[in-house]
Coordinates of C-alpha atoms and ligand atoms in Angstrom, one line a residue:
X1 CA -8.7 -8.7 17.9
X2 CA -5.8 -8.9 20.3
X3 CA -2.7 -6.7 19.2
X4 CA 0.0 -9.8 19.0
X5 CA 2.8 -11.4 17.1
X6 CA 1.4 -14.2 15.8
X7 CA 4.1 -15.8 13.7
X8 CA 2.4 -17.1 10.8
X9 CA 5.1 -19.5 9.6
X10 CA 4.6 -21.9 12.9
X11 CA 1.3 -20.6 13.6
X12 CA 2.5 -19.5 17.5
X13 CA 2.3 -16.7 19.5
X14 CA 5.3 -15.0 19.7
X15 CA 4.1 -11.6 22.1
X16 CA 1.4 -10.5 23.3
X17 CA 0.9 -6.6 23.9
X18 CA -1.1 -4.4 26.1
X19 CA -3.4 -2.0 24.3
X20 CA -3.3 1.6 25.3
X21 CA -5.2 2.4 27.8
X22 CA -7.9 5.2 27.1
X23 CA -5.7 7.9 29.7
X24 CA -2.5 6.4 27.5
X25 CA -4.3 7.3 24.1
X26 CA -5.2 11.2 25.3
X27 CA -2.0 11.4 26.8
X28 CA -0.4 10.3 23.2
X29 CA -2.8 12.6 21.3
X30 CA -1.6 15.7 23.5
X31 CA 1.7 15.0 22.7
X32 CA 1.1 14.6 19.4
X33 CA -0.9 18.4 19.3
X34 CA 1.7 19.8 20.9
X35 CA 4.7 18.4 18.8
X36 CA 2.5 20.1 15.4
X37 CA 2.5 23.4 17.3
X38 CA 6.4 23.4 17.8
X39 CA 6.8 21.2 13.7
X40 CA 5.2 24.5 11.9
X41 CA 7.9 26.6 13.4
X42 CA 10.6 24.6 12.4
X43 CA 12.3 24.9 9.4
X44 CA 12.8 21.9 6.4
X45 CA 16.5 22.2 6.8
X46 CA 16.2 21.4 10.5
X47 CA 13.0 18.6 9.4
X48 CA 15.1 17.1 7.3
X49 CA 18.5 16.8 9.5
X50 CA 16.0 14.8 11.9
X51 CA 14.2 13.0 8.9
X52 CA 17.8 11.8 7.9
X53 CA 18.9 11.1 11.2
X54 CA 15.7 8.7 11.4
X55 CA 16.6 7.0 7.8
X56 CA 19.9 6.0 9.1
X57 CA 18.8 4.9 12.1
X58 CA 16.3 2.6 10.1
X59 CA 19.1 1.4 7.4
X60 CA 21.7 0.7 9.9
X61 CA 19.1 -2.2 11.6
X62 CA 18.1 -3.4 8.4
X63 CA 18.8 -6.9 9.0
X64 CA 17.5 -7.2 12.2
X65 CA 14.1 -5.4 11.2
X66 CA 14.0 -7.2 8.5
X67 CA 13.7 -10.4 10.5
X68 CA 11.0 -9.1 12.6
X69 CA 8.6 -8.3 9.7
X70 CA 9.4 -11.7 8.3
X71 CA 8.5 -13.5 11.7
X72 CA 5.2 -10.6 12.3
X73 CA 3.9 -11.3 8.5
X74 CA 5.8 -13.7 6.7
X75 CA 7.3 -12.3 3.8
X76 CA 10.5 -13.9 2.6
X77 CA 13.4 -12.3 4.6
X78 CA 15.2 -10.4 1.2
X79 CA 11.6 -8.8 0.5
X80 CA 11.7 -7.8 4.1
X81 CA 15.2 -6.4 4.2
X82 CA 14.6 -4.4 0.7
X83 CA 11.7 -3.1 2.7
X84 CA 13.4 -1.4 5.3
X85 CA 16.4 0.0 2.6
X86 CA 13.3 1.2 0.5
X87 CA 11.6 3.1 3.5
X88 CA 14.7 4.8 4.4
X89 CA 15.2 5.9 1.0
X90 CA 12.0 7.7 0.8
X91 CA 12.7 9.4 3.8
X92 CA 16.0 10.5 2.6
X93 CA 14.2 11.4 -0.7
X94 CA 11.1 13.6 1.4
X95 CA 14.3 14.9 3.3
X96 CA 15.7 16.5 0.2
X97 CA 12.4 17.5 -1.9
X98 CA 9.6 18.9 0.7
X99 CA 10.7 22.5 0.9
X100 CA 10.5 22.3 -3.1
X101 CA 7.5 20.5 -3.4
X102 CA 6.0 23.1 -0.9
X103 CA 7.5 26.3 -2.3
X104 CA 5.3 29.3 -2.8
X105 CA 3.7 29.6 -6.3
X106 CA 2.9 32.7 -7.9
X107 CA 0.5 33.7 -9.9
X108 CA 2.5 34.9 -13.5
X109 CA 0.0 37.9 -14.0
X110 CA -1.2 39.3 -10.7
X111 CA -3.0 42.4 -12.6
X112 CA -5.8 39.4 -14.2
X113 CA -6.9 39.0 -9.8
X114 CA -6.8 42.6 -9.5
X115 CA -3.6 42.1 -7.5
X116 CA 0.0 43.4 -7.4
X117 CA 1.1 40.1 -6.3
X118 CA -0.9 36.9 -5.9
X119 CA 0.2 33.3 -4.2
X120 CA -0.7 30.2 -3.0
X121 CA 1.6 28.4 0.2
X122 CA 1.4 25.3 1.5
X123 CA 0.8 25.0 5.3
X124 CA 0.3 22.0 7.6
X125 CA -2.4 20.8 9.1
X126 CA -1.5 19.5 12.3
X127 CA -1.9 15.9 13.8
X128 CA -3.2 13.5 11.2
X129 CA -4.3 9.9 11.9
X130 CA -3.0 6.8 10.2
X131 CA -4.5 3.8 9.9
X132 CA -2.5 0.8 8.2
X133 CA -2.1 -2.3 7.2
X134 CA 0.6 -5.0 8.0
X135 CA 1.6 -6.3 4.7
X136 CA 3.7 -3.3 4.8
X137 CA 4.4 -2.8 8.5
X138 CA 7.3 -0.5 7.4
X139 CA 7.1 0.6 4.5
X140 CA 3.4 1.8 4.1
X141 CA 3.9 3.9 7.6
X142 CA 6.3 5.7 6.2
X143 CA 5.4 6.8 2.7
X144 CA 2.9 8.5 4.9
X145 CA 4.8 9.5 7.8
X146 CA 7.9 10.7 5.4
X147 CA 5.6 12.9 3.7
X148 CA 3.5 14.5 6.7
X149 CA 6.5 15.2 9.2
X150 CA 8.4 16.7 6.3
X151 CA 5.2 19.3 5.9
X152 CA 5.1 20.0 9.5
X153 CA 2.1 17.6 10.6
X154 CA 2.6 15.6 13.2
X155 CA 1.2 11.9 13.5
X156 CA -0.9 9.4 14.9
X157 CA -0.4 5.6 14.0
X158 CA -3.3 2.8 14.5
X159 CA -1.1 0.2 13.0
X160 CA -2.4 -3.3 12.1
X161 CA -3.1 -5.6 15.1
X162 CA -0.8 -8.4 14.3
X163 CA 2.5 -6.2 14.0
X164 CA 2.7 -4.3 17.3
X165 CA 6.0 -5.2 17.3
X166 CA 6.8 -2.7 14.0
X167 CA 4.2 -0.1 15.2
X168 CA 6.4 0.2 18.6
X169 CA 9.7 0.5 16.4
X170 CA 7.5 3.3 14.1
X171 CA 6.4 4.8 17.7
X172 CA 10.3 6.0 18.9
X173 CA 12.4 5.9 15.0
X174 CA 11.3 9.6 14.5
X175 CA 11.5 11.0 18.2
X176 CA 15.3 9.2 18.1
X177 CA 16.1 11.0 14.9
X178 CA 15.5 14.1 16.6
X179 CA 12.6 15.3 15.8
X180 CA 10.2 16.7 19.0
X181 CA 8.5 14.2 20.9
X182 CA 5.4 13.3 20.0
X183 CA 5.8 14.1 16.1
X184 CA 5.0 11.0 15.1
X185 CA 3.2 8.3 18.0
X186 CA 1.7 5.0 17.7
X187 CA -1.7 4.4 19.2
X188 CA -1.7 0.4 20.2
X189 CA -5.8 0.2 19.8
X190 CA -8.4 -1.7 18.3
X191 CA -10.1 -0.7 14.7
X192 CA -13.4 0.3 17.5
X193 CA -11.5 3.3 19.0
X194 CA -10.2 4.8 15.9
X195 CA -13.9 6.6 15.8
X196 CA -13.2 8.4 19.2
X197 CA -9.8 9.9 18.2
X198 CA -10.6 10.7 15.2
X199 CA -13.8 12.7 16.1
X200 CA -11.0 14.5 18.7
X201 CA -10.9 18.0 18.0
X202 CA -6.9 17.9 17.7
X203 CA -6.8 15.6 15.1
X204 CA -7.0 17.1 11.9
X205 CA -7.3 14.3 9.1
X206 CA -7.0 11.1 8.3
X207 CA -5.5 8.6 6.0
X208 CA -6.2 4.7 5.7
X209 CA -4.4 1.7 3.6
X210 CA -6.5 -1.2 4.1
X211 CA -9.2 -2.8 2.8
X212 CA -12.5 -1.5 1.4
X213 CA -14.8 -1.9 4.7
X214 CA -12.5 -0.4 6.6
X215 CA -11.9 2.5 4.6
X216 CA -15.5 2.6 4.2
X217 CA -16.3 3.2 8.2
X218 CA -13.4 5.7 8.3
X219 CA -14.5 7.7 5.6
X220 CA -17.8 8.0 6.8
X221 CA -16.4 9.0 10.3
X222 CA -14.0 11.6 8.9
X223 CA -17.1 12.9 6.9
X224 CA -19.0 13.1 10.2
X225 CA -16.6 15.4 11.8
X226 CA -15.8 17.2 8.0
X227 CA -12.3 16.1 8.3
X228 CA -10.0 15.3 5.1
X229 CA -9.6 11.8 4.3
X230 CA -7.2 9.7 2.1
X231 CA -8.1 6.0 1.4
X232 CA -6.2 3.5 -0.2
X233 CA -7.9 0.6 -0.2
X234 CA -7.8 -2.5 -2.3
X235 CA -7.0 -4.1 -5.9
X236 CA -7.6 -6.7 -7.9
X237 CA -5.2 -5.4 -11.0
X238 CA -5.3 -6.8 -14.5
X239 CA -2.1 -8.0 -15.9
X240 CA -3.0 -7.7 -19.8
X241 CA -0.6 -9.6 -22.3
X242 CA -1.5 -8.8 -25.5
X243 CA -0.9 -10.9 -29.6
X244 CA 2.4 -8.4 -30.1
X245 CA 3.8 -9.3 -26.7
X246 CA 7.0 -10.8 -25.8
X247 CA 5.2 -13.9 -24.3
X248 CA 7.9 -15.6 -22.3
X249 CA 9.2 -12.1 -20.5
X250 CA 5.2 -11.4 -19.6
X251 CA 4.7 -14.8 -17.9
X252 CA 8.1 -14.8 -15.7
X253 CA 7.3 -10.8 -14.5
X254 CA 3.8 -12.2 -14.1
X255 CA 4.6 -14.6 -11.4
X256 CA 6.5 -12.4 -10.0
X257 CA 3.9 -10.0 -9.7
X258 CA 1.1 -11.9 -8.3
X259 CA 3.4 -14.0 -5.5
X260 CA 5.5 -10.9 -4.4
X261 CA 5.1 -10.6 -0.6
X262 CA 3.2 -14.1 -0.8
X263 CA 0.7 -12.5 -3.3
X264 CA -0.5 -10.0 -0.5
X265 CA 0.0 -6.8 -2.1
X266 CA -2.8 -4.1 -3.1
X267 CA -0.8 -3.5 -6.6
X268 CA -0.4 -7.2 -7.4
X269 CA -1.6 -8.4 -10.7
X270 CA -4.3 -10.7 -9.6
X271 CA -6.2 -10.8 -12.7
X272 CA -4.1 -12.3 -16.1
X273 CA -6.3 -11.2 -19.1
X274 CA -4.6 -12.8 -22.0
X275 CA -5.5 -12.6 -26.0
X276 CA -6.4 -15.6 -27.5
X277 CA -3.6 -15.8 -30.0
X278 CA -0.9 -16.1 -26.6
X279 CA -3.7 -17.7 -24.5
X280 CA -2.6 -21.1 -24.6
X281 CA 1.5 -20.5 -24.7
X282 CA 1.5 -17.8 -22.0
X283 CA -1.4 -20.7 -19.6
X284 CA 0.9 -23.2 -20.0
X285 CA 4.2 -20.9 -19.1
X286 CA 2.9 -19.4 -16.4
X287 CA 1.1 -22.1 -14.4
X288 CA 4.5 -24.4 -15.0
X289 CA 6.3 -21.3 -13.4
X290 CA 4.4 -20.7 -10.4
X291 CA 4.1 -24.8 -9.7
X292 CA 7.6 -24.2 -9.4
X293 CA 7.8 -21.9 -7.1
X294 CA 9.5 -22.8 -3.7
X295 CA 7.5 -22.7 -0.6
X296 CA 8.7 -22.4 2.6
X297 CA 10.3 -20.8 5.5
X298 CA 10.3 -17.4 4.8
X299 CA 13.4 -16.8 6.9
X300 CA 15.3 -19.6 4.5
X301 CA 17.1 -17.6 1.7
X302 CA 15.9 -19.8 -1.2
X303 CA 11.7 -19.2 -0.6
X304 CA 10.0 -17.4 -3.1
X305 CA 6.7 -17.8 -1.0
X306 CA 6.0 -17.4 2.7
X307 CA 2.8 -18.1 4.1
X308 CA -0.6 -16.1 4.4
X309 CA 0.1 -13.5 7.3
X310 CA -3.3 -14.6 9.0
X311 CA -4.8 -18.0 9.3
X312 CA -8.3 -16.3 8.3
X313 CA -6.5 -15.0 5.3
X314 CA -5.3 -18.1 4.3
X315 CA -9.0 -19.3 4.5
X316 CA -10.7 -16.5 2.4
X317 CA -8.2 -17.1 -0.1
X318 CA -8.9 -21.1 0.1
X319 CA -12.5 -20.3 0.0
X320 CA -12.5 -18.3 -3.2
X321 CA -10.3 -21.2 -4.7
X322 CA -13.2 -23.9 -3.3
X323 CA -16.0 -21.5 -4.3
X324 CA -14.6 -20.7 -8.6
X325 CA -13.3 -25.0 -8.3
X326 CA -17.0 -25.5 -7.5
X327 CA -18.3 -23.8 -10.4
X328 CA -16.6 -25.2 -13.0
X329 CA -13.2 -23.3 -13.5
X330 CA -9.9 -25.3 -13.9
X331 CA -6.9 -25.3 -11.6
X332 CA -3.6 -25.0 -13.9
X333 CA -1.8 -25.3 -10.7
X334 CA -1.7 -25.6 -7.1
X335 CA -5.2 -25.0 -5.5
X336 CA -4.4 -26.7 -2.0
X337 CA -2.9 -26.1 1.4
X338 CA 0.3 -27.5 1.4
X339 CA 1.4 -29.9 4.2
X340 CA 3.4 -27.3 6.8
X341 CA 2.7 -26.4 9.5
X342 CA 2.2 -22.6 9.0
X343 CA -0.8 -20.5 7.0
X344 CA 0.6 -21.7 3.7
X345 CA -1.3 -21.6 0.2
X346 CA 0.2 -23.2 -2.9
X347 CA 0.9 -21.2 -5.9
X348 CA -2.4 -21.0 -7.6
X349 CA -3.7 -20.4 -11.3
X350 CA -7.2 -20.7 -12.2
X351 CA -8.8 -20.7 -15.8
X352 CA -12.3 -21.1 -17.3
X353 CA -14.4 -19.2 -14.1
X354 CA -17.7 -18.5 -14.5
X355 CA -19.2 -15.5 -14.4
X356 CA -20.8 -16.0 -10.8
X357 CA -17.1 -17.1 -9.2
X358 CA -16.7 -14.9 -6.6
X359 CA -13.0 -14.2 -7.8
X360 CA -14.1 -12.2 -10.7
X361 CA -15.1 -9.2 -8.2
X362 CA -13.5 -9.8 -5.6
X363 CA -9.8 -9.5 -4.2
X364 CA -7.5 -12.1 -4.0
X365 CA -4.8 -11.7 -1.0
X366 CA -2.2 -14.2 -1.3
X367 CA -0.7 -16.4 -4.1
X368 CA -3.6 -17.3 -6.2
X369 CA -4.1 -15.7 -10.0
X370 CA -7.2 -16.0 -12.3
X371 CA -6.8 -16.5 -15.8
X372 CA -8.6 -14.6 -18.5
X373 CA -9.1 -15.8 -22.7
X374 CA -9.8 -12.2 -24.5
X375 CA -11.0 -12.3 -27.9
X376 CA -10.0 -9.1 -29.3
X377 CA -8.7 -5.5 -27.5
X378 CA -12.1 -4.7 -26.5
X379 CA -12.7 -7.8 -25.0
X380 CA -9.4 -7.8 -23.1
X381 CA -10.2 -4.4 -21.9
X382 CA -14.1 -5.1 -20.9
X383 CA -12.6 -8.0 -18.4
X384 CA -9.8 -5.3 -17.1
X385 CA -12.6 -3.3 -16.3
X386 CA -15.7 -4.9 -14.9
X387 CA -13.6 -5.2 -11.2
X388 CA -15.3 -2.4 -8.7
X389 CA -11.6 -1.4 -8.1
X390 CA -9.6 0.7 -9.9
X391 CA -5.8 0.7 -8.3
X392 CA -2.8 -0.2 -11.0
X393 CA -3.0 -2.2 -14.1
X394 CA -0.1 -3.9 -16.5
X395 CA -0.1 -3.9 -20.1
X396 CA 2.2 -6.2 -22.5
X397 CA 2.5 -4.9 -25.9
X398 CA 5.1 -3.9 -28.5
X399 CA 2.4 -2.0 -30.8
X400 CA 2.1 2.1 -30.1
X401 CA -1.7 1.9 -31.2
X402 CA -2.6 -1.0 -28.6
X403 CA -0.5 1.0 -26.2
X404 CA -2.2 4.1 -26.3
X405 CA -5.8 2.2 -26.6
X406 CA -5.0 0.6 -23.0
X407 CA -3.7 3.5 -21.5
X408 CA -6.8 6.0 -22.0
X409 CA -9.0 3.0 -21.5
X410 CA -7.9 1.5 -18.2
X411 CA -10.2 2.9 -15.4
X412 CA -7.0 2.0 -12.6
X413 CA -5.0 5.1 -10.8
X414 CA -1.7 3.7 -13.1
X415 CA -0.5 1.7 -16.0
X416 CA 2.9 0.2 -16.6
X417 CA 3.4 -1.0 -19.7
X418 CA 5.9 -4.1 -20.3
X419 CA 6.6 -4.4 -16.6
X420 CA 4.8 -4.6 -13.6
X421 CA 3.4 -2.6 -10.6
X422 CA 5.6 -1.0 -8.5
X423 CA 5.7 2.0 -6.1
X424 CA 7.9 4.6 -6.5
X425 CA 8.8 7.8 -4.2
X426 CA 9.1 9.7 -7.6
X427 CA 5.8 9.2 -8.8
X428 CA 2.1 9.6 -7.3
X429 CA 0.2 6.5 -6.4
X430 CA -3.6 6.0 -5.8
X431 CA -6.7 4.7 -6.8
X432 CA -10.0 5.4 -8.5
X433 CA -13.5 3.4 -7.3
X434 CA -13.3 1.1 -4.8
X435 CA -9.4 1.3 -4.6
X436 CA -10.1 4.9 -2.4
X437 CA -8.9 7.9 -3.4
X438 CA -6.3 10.1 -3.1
X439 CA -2.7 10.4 -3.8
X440 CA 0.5 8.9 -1.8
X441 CA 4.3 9.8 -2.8
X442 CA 6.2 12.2 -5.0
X443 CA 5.0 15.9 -4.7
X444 CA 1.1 15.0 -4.6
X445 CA 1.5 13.2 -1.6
X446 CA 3.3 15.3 0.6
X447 CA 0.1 18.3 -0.4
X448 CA -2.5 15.9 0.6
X449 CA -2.3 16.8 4.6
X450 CA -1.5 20.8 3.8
X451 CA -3.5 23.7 3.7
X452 CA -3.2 25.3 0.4
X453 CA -3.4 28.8 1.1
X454 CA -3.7 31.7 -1.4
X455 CA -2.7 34.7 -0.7
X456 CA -4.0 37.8 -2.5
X457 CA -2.4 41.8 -2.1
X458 CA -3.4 44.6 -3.4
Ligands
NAP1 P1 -7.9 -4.2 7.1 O1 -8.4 -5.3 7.8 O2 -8.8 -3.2 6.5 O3 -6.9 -3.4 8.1 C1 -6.2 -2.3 7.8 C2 -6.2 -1.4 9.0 O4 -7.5 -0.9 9.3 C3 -5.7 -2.1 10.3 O5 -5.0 -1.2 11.1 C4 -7.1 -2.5 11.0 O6 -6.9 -2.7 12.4 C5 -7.9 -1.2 10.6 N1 -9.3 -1.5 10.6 C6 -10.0 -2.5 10.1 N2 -11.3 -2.3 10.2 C7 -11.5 -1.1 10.8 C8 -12.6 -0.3 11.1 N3 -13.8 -0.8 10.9 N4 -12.4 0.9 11.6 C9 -11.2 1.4 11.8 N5 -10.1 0.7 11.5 C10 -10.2 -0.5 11.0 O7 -6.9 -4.6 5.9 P2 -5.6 -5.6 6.0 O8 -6.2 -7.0 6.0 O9 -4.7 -5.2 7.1 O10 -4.9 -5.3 4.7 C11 -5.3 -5.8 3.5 C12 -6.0 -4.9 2.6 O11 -5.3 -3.6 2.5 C13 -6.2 -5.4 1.2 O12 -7.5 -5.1 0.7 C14 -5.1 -4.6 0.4 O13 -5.4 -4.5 -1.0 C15 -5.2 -3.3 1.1 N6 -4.0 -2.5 0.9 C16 -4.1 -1.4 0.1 C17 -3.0 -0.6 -0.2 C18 -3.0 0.6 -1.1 O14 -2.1 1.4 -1.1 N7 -4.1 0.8 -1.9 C19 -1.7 -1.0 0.3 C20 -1.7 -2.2 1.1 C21 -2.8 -2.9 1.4 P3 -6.9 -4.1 13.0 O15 -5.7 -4.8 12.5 O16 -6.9 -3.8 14.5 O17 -8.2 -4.8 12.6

């Protein structure tokens, strides 16, 4: 795959980009070793002056970075400027929390260990590897990178190929906010060469956001060389509206969570499992909100939907469409390509799929939801969980019982209840079966890439 910006609105190249050469990627890697030598001397006062320095850096060109992940990917251009605001807040937050969510912790009774005094302390491990994904191209660098320079690591980035043009922003934002060159550098390479630098002695772990093959073959890499790996992979989340819900505030957060970022997010609801009380009202709702929707130019204020960031995106997604259509399921709305010129998919709501349609199992990545009668509870939480993933889940419900029922059931890494899926700094975010595993953000994430030490005297 070539690393270029492919703008998926007009379907034209807008640059093409060298890769590294392999001389380029050791020299990179050596910087990066020697930057985590000089990081675990540093202290989190002085880590987070620089990690600061960086966030502003990133806020103050928020509009015009915005604009380049809308033209690299396609998201509408508010979605892409909230991105870039968002990132730097997590930076700032990192900033303020690591030496806390590091601190030294003590064991109350020493005497049980035989000890006078007894501790665990959290120590980096060095240059950890990256691979990501461009629906993202900001934001899912930098929950990582936040977290990892923050610790003391330092970083490697193998950023998507089709946003070279964030990965080389990513590659100088830390350096300029003064951290020591080479703490954080991106590695402009093919998914092929990711195997030779992560089997590099120097490199110490690795963590991967994409989808399930290719978290797959880096798993099995890192646990070739016995190095620590975090994966988070894909999703296909149920969005559960229950008989007690408030049906009309369930179907307008529901299009809202399946067409955020042109429906091309992990934590999307993508499957709509609705009880048959609701079934019909929330159906007809929801598929007269999404045929609603605007779609368009994502750089024109009033889009709601951009395109599909690749054109073989936009094909799996039409191919799943073509393949449930085939087999007897209804479209509600959309179910076509729309006349532009650009990877564009219409709105989509299917209902009645069979159980062979290949959009039961597997992940739809763009605008396109499935639609789901449930009988009872257990029905409704039998569909939530026959998916091989296990990311985030939604409930709707205004009864405690129901709540709690959905809550201990759901195999998924999160529930949100009365809402929909969103990632916070503040709280841990991961999956369980094929979503990976894992945990990214709040205090969890920043101990993933650490050495928990313990510490035992006598
Ligand atoms: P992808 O094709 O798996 O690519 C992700 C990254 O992995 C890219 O940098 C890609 O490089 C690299 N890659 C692909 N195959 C590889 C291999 N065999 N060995 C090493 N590296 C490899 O995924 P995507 O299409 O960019 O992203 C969509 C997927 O990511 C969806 O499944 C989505 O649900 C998931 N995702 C998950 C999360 C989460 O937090 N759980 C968040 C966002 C997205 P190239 O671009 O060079 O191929």
């Amino acid at each position: 795959m070539a690393i270029a910006t492919v703008n998926p609105t007009s379907g034209t190249m807008e640059m093409l980009i060298e890769p590294h050469s392999a001389d380029e990627v050791q020299e990179r890697i050596a910087q990066a070793h020697a930057a985590a030598r000089a990081l675990r001397d540093t202290s989190f006062a002085q880590r987070a002056e620089w990690m600061n320095a960086a966030a502003d850096i990133l806020a103050d060109q928020a509009e015009g970075l915005g604009e380049l992940i809308t033209v690299e990917m396609g998201k509408p251009i508010a979605q892409s400027v909230a991105e870039v605001h968002k990132s730097a807040k997590a930076m700032r937050f990192y900033a303020e929390h690591a030496q806390q969510f590091l601190a030294d912790e003590a064991l109350s009774d020493p005497s049980t260990v035989g000890a006078t005094r007894a501790w665990t302390r959290y120590e980096p491990l060095g240059v950890v590897l990256a691979v990501m994904p461009w629906n993202y191209p900001l934001w899912q660098v930098v929950r990582f990178a936040a977290p990892a320079l923050m610790a003391g690591n330092a970083g490697l980035l193998k950023h998507a190929s089709n946003v070279p043009q964030a990965a080389l922003f990513l590659d100088t934002l830390f350096e300029r906010g003064g951290f020591p060159q080479g703490s954080f550098r991106a590695l402009l390479i093919g998914g092929s060469e990711v195997e030779s630098v992560l089997a590099d002695e120097r490199v110490k772990a690795v963590t991967l956001t994409g989808s399930e093959p290719a978290g797959r073959s880096v798993a099995a890499i890192a646990g070739d060389h016995v190095k620590k790996s975090v994966l988070e992979l894909g999703g296909s989340d149920p969005f559960i509206v229950l008989a007690s819900a408030e049906v009309g505030r369930a179907a307008e957060t529901a299009v809202r969570a399946r067409i955020s970022n042109n429906g091309q997010s992990c934590i999307a609801g993508k499957r709509f499992i609705v009880h048959t009380d609701v079934y019909d009202e929330f159906a007809a709702e929801f598929a007269r909100l999404m045929s609603e929707l605007v779609v368009g130019n994502p750089l024109l204020p009033e889009t709601q939907v951009g395109p599909v960031a690749t054109s073989a995106g936009r094909d799996e997604l039409a191919e799943l469409v073509e393949d449930a259509r085939a087999k007897g399921a209804s479209v509600l709305a959309g179910g076509f390509a729309p006349d532009l010129r650009g990877w564009f998919y219409a709105p989509t709501v299917i209902a009645d799929l069979p159980e062979d349609a290949r959009l039961i199992q597997e992940e739809a990545f763009g605008p396109v939801a499935s639609l789901y009668r449930a009988h009872d509870n257990d029905d409704a939480l039998r569909i939530a969980n026959q998916t091989t993933f296990g990311l985030s889940s939604a409930v709707w419900t205004t009864d405690p019982d129901e709540e709690e029922f959905f809550v201990s059931g759901l195999e998924a890494g999160a529930v949100f209840i009365n809402g929909m899926t969103v990632s916070y700094q503040e709280l841990p975010f991961g999956g369980i079966k094929r979503s990976g595993f894992g945990r990214e953000l709040a205090a969890v994430g920043i101990r993933e890439f650490c050495n928990l030490k313990t510490v035992w005297r006598a």
